[in-house]
Coordinates of C-alpha atoms in Angstrom, one line a residue:
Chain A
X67 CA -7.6 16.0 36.8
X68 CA -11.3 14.9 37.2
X69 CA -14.0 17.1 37.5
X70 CA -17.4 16.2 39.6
X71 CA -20.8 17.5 39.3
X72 CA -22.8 16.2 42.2
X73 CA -26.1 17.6 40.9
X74 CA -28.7 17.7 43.8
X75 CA -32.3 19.0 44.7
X76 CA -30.8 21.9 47.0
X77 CA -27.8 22.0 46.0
X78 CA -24.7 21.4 43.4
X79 CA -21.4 20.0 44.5
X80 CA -18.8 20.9 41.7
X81 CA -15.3 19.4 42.4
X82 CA -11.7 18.7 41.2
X83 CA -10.3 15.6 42.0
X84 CA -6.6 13.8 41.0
X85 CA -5.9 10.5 40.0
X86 CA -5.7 9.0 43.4
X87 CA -9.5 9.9 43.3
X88 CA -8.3 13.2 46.3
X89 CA -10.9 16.2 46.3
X90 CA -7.8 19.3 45.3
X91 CA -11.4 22.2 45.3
X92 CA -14.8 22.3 45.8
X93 CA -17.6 24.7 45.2
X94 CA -21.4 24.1 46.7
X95 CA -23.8 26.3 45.1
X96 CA -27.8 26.0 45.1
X97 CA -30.3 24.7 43.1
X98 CA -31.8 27.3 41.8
X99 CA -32.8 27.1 38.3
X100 CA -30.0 26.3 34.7
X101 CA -30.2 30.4 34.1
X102 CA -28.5 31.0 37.4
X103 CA -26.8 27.8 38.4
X104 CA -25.3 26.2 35.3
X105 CA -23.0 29.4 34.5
X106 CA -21.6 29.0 38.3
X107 CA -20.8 25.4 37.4
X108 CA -18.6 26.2 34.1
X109 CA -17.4 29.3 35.9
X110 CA -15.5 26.6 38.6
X111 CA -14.0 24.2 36.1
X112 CA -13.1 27.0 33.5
X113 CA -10.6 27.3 36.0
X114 CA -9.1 23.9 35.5
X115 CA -9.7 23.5 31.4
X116 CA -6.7 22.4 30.1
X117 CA -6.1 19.8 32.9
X118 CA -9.4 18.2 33.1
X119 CA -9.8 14.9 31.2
X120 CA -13.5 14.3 32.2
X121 CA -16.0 15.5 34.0
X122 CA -18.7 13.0 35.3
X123 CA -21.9 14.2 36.8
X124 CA -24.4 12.4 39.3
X125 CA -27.7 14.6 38.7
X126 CA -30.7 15.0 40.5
X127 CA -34.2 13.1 38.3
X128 CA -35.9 11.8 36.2
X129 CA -33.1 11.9 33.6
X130 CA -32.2 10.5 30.3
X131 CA -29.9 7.6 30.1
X132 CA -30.7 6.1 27.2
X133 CA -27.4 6.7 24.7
X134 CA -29.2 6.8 21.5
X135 CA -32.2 9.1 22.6
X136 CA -32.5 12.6 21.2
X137 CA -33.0 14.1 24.8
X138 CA -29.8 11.7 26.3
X139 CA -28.7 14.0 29.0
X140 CA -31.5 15.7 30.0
X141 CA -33.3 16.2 33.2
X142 CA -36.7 15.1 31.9
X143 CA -39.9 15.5 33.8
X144 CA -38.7 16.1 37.7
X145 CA -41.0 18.2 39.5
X146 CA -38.4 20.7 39.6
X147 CA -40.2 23.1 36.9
X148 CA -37.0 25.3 36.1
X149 CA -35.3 22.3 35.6
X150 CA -37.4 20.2 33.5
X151 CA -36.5 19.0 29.8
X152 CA -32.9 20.7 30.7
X153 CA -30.4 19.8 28.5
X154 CA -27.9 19.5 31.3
X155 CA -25.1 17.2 29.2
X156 CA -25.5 19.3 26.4
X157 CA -24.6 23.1 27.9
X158 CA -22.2 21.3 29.8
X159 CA -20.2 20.2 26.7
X160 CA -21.0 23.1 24.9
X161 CA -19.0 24.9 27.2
X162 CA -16.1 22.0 27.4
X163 CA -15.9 20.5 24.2
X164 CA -12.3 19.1 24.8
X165 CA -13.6 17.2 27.6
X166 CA -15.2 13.8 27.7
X167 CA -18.1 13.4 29.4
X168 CA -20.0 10.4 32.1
X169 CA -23.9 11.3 32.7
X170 CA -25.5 9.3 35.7
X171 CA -28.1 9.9 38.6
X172 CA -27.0 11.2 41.7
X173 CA -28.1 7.7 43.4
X174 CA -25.7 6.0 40.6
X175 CA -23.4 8.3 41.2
X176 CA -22.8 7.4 44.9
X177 CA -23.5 3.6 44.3
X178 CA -20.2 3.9 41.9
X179 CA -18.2 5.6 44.5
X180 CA -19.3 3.1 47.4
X181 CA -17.9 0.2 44.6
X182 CA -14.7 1.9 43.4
X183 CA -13.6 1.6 47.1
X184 CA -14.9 -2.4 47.2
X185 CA -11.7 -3.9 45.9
X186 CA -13.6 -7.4 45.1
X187 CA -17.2 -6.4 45.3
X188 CA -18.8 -6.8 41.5
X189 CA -22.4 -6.1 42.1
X190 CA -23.6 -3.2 44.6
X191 CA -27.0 -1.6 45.5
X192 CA -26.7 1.5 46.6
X193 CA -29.8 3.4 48.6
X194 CA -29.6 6.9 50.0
X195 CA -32.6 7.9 52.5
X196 CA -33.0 11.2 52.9
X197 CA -35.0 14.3 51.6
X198 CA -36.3 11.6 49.3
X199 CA -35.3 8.0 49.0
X200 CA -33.3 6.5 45.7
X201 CA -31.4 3.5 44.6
X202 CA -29.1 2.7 42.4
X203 CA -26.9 -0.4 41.4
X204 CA -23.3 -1.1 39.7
X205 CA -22.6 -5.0 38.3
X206 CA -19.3 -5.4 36.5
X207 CA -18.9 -2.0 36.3
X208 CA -21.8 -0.8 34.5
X209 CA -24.7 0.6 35.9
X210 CA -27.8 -1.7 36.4
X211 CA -30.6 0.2 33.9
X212 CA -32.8 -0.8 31.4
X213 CA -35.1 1.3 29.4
X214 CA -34.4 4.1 31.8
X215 CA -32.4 4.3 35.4
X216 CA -34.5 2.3 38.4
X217 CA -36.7 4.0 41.0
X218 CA -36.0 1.7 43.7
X219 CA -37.0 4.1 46.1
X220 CA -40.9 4.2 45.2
X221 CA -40.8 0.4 45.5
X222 CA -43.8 -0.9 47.2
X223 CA -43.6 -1.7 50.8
X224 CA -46.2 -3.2 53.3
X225 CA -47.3 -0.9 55.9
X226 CA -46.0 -1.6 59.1
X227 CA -48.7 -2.7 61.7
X228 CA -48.5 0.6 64.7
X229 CA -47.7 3.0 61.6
X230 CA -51.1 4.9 60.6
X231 CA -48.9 7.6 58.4
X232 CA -50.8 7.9 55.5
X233 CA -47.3 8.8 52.9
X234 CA -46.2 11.5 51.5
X235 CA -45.0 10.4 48.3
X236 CA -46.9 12.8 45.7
X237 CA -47.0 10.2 42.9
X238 CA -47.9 6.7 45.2
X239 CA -49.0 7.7 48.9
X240 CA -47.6 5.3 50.9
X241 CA -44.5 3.9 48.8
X242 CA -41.1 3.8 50.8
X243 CA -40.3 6.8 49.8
X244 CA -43.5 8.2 50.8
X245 CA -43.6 6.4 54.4
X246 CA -39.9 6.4 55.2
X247 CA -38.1 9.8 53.8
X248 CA -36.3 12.6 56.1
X249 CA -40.2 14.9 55.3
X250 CA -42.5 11.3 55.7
X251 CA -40.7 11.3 59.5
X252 CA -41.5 14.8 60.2
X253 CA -44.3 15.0 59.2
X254 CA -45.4 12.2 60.9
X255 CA -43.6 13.0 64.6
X256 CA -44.0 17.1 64.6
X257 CA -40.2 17.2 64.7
X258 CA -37.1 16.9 62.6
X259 CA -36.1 13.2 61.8
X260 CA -32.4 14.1 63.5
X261 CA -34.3 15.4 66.8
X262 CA -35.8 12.2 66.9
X263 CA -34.0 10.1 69.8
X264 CA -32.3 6.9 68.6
X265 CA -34.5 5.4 71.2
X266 CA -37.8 6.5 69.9
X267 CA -39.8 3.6 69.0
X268 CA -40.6 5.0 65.5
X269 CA -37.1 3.5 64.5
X270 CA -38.6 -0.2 64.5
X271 CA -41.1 1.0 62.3
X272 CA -38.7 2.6 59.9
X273 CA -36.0 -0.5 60.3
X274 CA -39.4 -2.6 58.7
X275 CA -39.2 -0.6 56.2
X276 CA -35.8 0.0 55.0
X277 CA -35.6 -3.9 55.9
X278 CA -38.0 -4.4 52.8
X279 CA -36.0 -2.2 50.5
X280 CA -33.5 -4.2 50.8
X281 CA -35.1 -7.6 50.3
X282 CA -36.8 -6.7 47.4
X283 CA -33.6 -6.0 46.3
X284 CA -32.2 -9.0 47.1
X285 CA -34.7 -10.9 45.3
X286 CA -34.6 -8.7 42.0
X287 CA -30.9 -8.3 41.8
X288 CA -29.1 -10.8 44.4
X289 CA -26.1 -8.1 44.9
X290 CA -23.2 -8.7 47.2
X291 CA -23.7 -5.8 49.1
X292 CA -26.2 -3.0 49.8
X293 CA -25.0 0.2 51.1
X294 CA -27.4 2.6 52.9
X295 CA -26.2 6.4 52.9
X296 CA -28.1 9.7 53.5
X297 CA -28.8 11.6 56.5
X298 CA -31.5 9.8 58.2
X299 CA -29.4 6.5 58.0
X300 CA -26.8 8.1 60.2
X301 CA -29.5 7.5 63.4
X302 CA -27.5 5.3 66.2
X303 CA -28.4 1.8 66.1
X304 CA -31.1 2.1 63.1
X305 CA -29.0 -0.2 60.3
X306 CA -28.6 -2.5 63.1
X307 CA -32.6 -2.5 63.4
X308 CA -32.8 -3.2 60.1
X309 CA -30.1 -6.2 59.5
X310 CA -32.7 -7.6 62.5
X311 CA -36.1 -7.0 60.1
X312 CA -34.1 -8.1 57.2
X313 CA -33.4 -11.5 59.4
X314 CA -36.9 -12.3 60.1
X315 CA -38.1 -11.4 56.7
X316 CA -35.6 -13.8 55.0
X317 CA -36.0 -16.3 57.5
X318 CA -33.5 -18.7 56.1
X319 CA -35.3 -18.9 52.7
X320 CA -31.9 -17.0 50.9
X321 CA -27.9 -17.8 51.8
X322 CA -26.3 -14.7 52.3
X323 CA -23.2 -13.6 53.9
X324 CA -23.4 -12.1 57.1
X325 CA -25.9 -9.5 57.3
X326 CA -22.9 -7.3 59.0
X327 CA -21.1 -7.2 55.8
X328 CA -24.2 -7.6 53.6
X329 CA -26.3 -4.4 54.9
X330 CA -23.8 -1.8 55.6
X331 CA -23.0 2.1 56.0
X332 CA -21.2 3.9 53.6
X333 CA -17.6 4.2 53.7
X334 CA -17.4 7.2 52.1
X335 CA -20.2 9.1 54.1
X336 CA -21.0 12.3 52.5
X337 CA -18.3 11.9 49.3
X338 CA -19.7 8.6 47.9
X339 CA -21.5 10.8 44.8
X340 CA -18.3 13.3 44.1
X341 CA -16.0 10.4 44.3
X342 CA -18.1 8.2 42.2
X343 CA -18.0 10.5 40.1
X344 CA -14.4 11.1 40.2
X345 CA -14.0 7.2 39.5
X346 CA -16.9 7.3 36.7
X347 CA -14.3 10.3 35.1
X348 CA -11.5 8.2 34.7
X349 CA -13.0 5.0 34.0
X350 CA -14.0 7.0 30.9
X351 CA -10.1 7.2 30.4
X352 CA -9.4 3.6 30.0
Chain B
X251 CA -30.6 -31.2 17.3
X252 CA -31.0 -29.4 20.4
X253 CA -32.0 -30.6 24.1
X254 CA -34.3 -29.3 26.6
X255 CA -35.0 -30.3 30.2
X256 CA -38.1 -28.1 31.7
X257 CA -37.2 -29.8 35.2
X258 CA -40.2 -28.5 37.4
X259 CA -41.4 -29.4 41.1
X260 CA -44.1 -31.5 39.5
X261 CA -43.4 -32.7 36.1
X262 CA -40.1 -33.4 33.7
X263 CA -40.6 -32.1 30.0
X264 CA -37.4 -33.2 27.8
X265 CA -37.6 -32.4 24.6
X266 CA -35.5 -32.5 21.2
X267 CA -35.4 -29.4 18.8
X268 CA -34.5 -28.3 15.4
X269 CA -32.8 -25.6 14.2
X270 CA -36.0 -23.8 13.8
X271 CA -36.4 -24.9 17.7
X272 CA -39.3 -26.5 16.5
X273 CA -40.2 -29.6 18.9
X274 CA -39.6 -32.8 17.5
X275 CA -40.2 -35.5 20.3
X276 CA -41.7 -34.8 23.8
X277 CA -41.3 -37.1 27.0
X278 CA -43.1 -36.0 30.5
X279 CA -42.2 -37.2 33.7
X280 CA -43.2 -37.5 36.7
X281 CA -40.6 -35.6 39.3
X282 CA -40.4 -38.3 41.7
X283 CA -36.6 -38.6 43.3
X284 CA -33.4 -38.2 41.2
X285 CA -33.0 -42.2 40.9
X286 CA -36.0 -42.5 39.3
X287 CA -36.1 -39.4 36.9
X288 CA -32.7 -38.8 36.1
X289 CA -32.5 -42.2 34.1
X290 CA -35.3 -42.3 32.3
X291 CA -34.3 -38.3 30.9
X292 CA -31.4 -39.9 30.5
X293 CA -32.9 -42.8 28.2
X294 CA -34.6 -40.5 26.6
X295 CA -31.7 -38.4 25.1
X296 CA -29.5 -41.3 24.4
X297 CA -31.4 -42.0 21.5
X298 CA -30.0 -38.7 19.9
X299 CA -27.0 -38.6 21.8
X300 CA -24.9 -38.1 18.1
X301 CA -27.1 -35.9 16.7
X302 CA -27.0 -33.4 20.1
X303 CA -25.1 -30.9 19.8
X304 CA -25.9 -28.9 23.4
X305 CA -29.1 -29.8 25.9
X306 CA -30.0 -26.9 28.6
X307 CA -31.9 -27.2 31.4
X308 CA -34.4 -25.0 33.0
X309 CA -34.6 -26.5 36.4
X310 CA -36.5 -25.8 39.6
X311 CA -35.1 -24.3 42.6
X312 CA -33.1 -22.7 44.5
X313 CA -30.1 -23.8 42.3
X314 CA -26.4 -22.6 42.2
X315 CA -25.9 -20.8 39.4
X316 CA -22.4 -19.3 39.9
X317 CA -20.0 -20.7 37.5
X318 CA -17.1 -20.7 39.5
X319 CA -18.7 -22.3 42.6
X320 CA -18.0 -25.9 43.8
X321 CA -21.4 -26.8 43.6
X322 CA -22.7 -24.9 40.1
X323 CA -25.2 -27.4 38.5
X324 CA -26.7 -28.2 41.4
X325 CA -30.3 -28.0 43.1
X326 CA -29.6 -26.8 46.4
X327 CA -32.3 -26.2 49.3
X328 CA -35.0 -27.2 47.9
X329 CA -38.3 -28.3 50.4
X330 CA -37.8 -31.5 47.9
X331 CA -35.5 -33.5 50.4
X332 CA -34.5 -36.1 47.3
X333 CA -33.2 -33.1 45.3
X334 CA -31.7 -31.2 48.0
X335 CA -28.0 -30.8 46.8
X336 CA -28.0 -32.6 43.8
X337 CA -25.7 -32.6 41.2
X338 CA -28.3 -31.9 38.5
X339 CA -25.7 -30.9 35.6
X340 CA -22.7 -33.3 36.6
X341 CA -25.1 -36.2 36.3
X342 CA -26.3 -35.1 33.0
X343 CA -22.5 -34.6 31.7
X344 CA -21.1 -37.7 33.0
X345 CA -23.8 -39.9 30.9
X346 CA -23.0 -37.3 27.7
X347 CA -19.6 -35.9 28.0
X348 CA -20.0 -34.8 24.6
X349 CA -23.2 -32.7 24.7
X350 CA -22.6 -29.0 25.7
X351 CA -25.0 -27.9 28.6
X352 CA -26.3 -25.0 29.3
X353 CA -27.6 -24.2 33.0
X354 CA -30.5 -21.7 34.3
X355 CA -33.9 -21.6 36.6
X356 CA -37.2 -23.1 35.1
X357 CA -38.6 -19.2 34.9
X358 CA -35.5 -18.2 33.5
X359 CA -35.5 -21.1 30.7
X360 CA -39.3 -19.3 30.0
X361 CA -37.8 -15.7 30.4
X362 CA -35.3 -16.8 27.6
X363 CA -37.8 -18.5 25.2
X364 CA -40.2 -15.5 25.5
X365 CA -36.9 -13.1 24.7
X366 CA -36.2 -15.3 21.9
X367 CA -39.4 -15.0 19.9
X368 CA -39.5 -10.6 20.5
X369 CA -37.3 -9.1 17.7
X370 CA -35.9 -6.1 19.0
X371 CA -37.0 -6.3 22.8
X372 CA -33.5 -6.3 24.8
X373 CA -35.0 -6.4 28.3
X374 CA -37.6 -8.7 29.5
X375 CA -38.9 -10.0 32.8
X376 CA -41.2 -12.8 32.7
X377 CA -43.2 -14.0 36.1
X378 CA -45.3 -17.4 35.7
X379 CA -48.0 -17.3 38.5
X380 CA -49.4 -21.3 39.0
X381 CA -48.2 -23.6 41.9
X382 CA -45.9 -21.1 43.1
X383 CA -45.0 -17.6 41.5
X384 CA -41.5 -17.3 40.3
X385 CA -39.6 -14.3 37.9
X386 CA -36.8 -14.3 36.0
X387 CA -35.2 -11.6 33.2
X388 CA -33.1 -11.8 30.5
X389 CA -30.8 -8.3 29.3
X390 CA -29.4 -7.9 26.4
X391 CA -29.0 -11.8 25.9
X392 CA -27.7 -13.0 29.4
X393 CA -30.2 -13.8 32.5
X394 CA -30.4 -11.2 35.1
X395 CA -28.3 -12.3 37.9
X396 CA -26.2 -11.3 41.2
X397 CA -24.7 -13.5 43.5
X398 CA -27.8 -16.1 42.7
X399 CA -30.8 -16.3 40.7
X400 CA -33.4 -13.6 41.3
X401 CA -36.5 -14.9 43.4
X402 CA -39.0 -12.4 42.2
X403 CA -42.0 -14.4 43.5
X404 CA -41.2 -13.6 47.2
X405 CA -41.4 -9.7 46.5
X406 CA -42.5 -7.7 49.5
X407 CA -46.3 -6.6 48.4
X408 CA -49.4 -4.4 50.1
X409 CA -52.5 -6.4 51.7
X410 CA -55.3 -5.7 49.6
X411 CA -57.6 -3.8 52.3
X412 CA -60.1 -6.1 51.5
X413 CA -57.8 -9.3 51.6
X414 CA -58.2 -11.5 55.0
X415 CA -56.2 -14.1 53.9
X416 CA -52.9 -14.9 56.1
X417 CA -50.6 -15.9 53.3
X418 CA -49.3 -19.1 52.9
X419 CA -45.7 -18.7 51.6
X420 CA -43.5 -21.2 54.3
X421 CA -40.9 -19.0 54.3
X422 CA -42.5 -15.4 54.2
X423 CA -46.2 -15.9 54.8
X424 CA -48.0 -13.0 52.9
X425 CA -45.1 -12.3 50.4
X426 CA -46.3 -12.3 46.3
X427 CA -46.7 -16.5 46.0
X428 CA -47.8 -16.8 49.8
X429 CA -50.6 -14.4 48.5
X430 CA -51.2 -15.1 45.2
X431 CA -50.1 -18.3 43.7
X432 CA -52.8 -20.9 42.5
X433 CA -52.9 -22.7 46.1
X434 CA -53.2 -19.7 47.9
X435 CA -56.4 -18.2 45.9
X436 CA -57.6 -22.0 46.8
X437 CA -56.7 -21.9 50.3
X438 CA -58.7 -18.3 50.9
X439 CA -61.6 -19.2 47.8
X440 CA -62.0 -23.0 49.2
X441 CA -61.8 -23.9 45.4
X442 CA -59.1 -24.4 42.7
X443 CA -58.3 -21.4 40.7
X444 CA -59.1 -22.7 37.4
X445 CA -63.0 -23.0 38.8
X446 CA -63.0 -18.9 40.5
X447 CA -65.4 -17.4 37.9
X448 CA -63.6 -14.8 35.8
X449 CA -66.4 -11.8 37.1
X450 CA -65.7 -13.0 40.6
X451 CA -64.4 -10.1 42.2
X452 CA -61.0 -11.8 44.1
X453 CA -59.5 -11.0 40.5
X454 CA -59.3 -7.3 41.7
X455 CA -57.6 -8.4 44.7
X456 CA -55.5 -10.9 42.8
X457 CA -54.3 -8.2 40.2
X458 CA -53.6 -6.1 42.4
X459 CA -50.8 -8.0 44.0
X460 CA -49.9 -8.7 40.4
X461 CA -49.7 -5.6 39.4
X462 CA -47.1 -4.8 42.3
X463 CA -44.8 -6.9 41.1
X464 CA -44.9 -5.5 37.9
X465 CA -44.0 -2.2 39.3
X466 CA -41.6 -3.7 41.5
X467 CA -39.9 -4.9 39.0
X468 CA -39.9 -1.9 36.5
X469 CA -38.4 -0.1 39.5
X470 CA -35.8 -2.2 40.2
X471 CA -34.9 -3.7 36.6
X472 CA -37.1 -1.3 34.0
X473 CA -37.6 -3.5 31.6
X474 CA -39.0 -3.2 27.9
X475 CA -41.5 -5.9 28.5
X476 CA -43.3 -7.8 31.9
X477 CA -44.6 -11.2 30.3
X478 CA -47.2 -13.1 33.0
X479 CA -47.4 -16.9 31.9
X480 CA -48.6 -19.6 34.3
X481 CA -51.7 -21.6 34.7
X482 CA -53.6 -18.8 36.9
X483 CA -52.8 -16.2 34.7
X484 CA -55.0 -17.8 32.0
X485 CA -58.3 -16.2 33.6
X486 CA -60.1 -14.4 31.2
X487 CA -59.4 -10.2 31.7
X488 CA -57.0 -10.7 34.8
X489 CA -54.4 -9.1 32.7
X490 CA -56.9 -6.2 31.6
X491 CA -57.1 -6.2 35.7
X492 CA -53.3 -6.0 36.2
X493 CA -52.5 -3.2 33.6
X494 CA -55.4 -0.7 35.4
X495 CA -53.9 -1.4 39.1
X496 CA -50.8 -0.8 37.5
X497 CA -51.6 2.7 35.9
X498 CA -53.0 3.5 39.5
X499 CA -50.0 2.8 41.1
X500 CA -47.7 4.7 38.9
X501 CA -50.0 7.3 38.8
X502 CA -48.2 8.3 35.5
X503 CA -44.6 8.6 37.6
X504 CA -43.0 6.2 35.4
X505 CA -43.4 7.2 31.2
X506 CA -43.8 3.7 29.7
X507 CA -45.3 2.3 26.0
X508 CA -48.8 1.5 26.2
X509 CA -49.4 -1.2 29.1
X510 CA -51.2 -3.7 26.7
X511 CA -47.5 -3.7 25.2
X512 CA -45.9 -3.6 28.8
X513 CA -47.6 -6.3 30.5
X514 CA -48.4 -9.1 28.2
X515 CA -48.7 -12.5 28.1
X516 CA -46.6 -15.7 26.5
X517 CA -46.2 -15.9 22.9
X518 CA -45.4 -18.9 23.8
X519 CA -47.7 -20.4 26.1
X520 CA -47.0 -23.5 28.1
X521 CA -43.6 -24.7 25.6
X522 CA -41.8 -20.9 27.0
X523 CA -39.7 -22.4 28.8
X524 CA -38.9 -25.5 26.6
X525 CA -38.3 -23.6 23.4
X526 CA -36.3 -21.2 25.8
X527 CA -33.6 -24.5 26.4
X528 CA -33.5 -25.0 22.8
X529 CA -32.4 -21.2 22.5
X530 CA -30.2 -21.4 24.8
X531 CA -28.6 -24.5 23.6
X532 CA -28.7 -22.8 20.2
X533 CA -26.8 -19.8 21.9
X534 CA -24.1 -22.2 23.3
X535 CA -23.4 -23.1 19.7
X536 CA -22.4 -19.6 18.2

């Protein structure tokens, strides 16, 4: 058995999974601060001790990916106060030192899942647009990182010509993030980004900008796919908006596959993280 | 004795190395049409033919860089009709079957050399801003790579609010190059780059278009070093200009080394990409 920690802003998703990757349990519990969470976390796989192999977790960030650093594992400066310079890795195998161990983001965490079910796919991008707005990217299996995990979702984006949103991103204003997010919608219609109509014009405006995530992408890491989840993604008609920005943009200048199979939904909608991490568990196996 | 071919849109560079990669003997060429250039750098190695062990080649683009295409080795489409789908490395291998050959982008052949002369850096982008802007990386010894090359120069970037200028990119119109690549800042200055004072104050507007690419790129690819060659780059304090726009922009989200170790410039200076080949040549060799 594999255990998941989806590790979010609101919420934690803690789950047991087999080796066809199947969810057996799950537990959601919210983000409140290590003190009160963490023990609710080992408290669920306790449990299942002596069958788990691995446990894999996709966590909420800034976090520590670097192998060899002294805080490796650690939720490092997030605005999250509770939470920051957490030594999340650590208590977790503190508490399970018989199991081995996979430590991602939550944004990695999904991309992973979204490739494990690729059969043939060898290099993904993987953005989620939601309360906030994060990428992440798997190539032969490993994750694509350098000095630290990328931040794909504060990339720069030009400002759309009707929008006069001034951003909400507390860090760069008007970054995608701060111009496109679930709150950056709200904010700037007076209502709920899912109680606005899939007709509203604002979605062109949005399409721009999602349209520009993903051709920066395209031009910094040439993947075969891009996969957009999270809830404001699930609006009727908007990822058909933006395979139509993402035309015009390109305008012939890369050769790409169909945008159809090129800029596409999910297809493991609200799972891809706990399934990533599922598959991130028992590739540490191999 | 190593081989190097800095194919650009203007000029050939082929070059013989030592072990050191030291530069032995130089020929430039005008890039005219493959009849005419590809003899004479084939003339020029045939003098060493027995003492080459490997020549690579650092060509201009786009060019098909997927070893198991039917096409790798060749320029593909190019706005240069003559070199549109040309066989670029079968040509060279047919006149020196003997020769190993190693195959990458111009910027990439300067991403390499510049990785090649930092001792202990494991993660570099390099972006040359002249004629046309162009980026390339090298991780932990192989180029950064998807499906193609990257194409870093055609980044999506923010108008500078005091920037008029339409852009002059064919393909994307106000993208990185269309903004800021030497014929652009001649286009909107009515003067060539190299005679814009260094105090005139379209630097600010230039570095900041520079600097998004930087963050761009430390977003998507967070590397351990950014490395700006190219001819425009060369204006006294731009750089100095391009670190503060970037501290502005990440507004301290991103914890980096000091920029003046961040963004740099060449070790190398103009012979990046040509001592790059010889490493890479060397490389093929181990």
């Amino acid at each position: 058995m594999y255990g998941a920690i989806e590790a979010g802003g609101t919420k934690f998703v803690c789950s047991i999974g087999n080796d066809k990757l199947e969810i057996i349990k799950q537990l959601t519990i919210p983000t409140v601060s290590p003190e009160e969470t963490m023990p609710q976390v080992v408290g669920f796989f306790k449990e299942f001790e002596k069958q788990l192999k691995a446990i894999a977790i996709g966590s909420f960030g800034p976090i520590d990916v670097t192998e060899d650093s002294e805080t490796y594992g650690y939720i490092t400066n997030t605005p999250k106060l509770k939470w920051r310079n957490y030594n999340f890795l650590g208590y977790l195998e503190n508490h399970f030192p018989n199991v081995k161990t996979a430590w991602t983001t939550d944004v990695n965490a999904s991309a992973y899942g979204e490739y494990s079910v690729r059969e043939g796919i060898n290099n993904l991008v993987y953005f989620t647009v939601g309360t906030g707005i994060g990428g992440g990217g798997v190539k032969n299996d490993e994750f694509i990182q350098g000095i630290t995990h990328p931040e794909m979702g504060h990339v720069s984006v030009k400002k759309h010509i009707d929008d006069h949103f001034e951003g909400i991103c507390p860090s760069h204003g008007e970054c995608l993030e701060g111009l496109a997010c679930g709150p950056a919608i709200e904010k700037r219609l007076g209502m709920s980004s899912k109680d606005v109509l899939a007709t509203d014009p604002y979605w062109d405006i949005q399409a721009y900008y999602i349209a520009q995530s993903a051709y920066n992408a395209t031009l910094f890491l040439s993947p075969e796919v891009i996969v957009y989840g999270g809830g404001v993604m699930k609006v009727e008609g908007l990822l058909d908006k933006v395979r139509d920005q993402f035309k015009k943009i390109n305008n012939d200048y890369i050769s790409l596959s169909p945008l159809e199979q090129y800029i596409v939904e999910p297809k493991l909608e609200d799972t891809s993280a706990t399934i990533g991490c599922f598959a991130m568990a028992q590739a540490l196996m191999k």
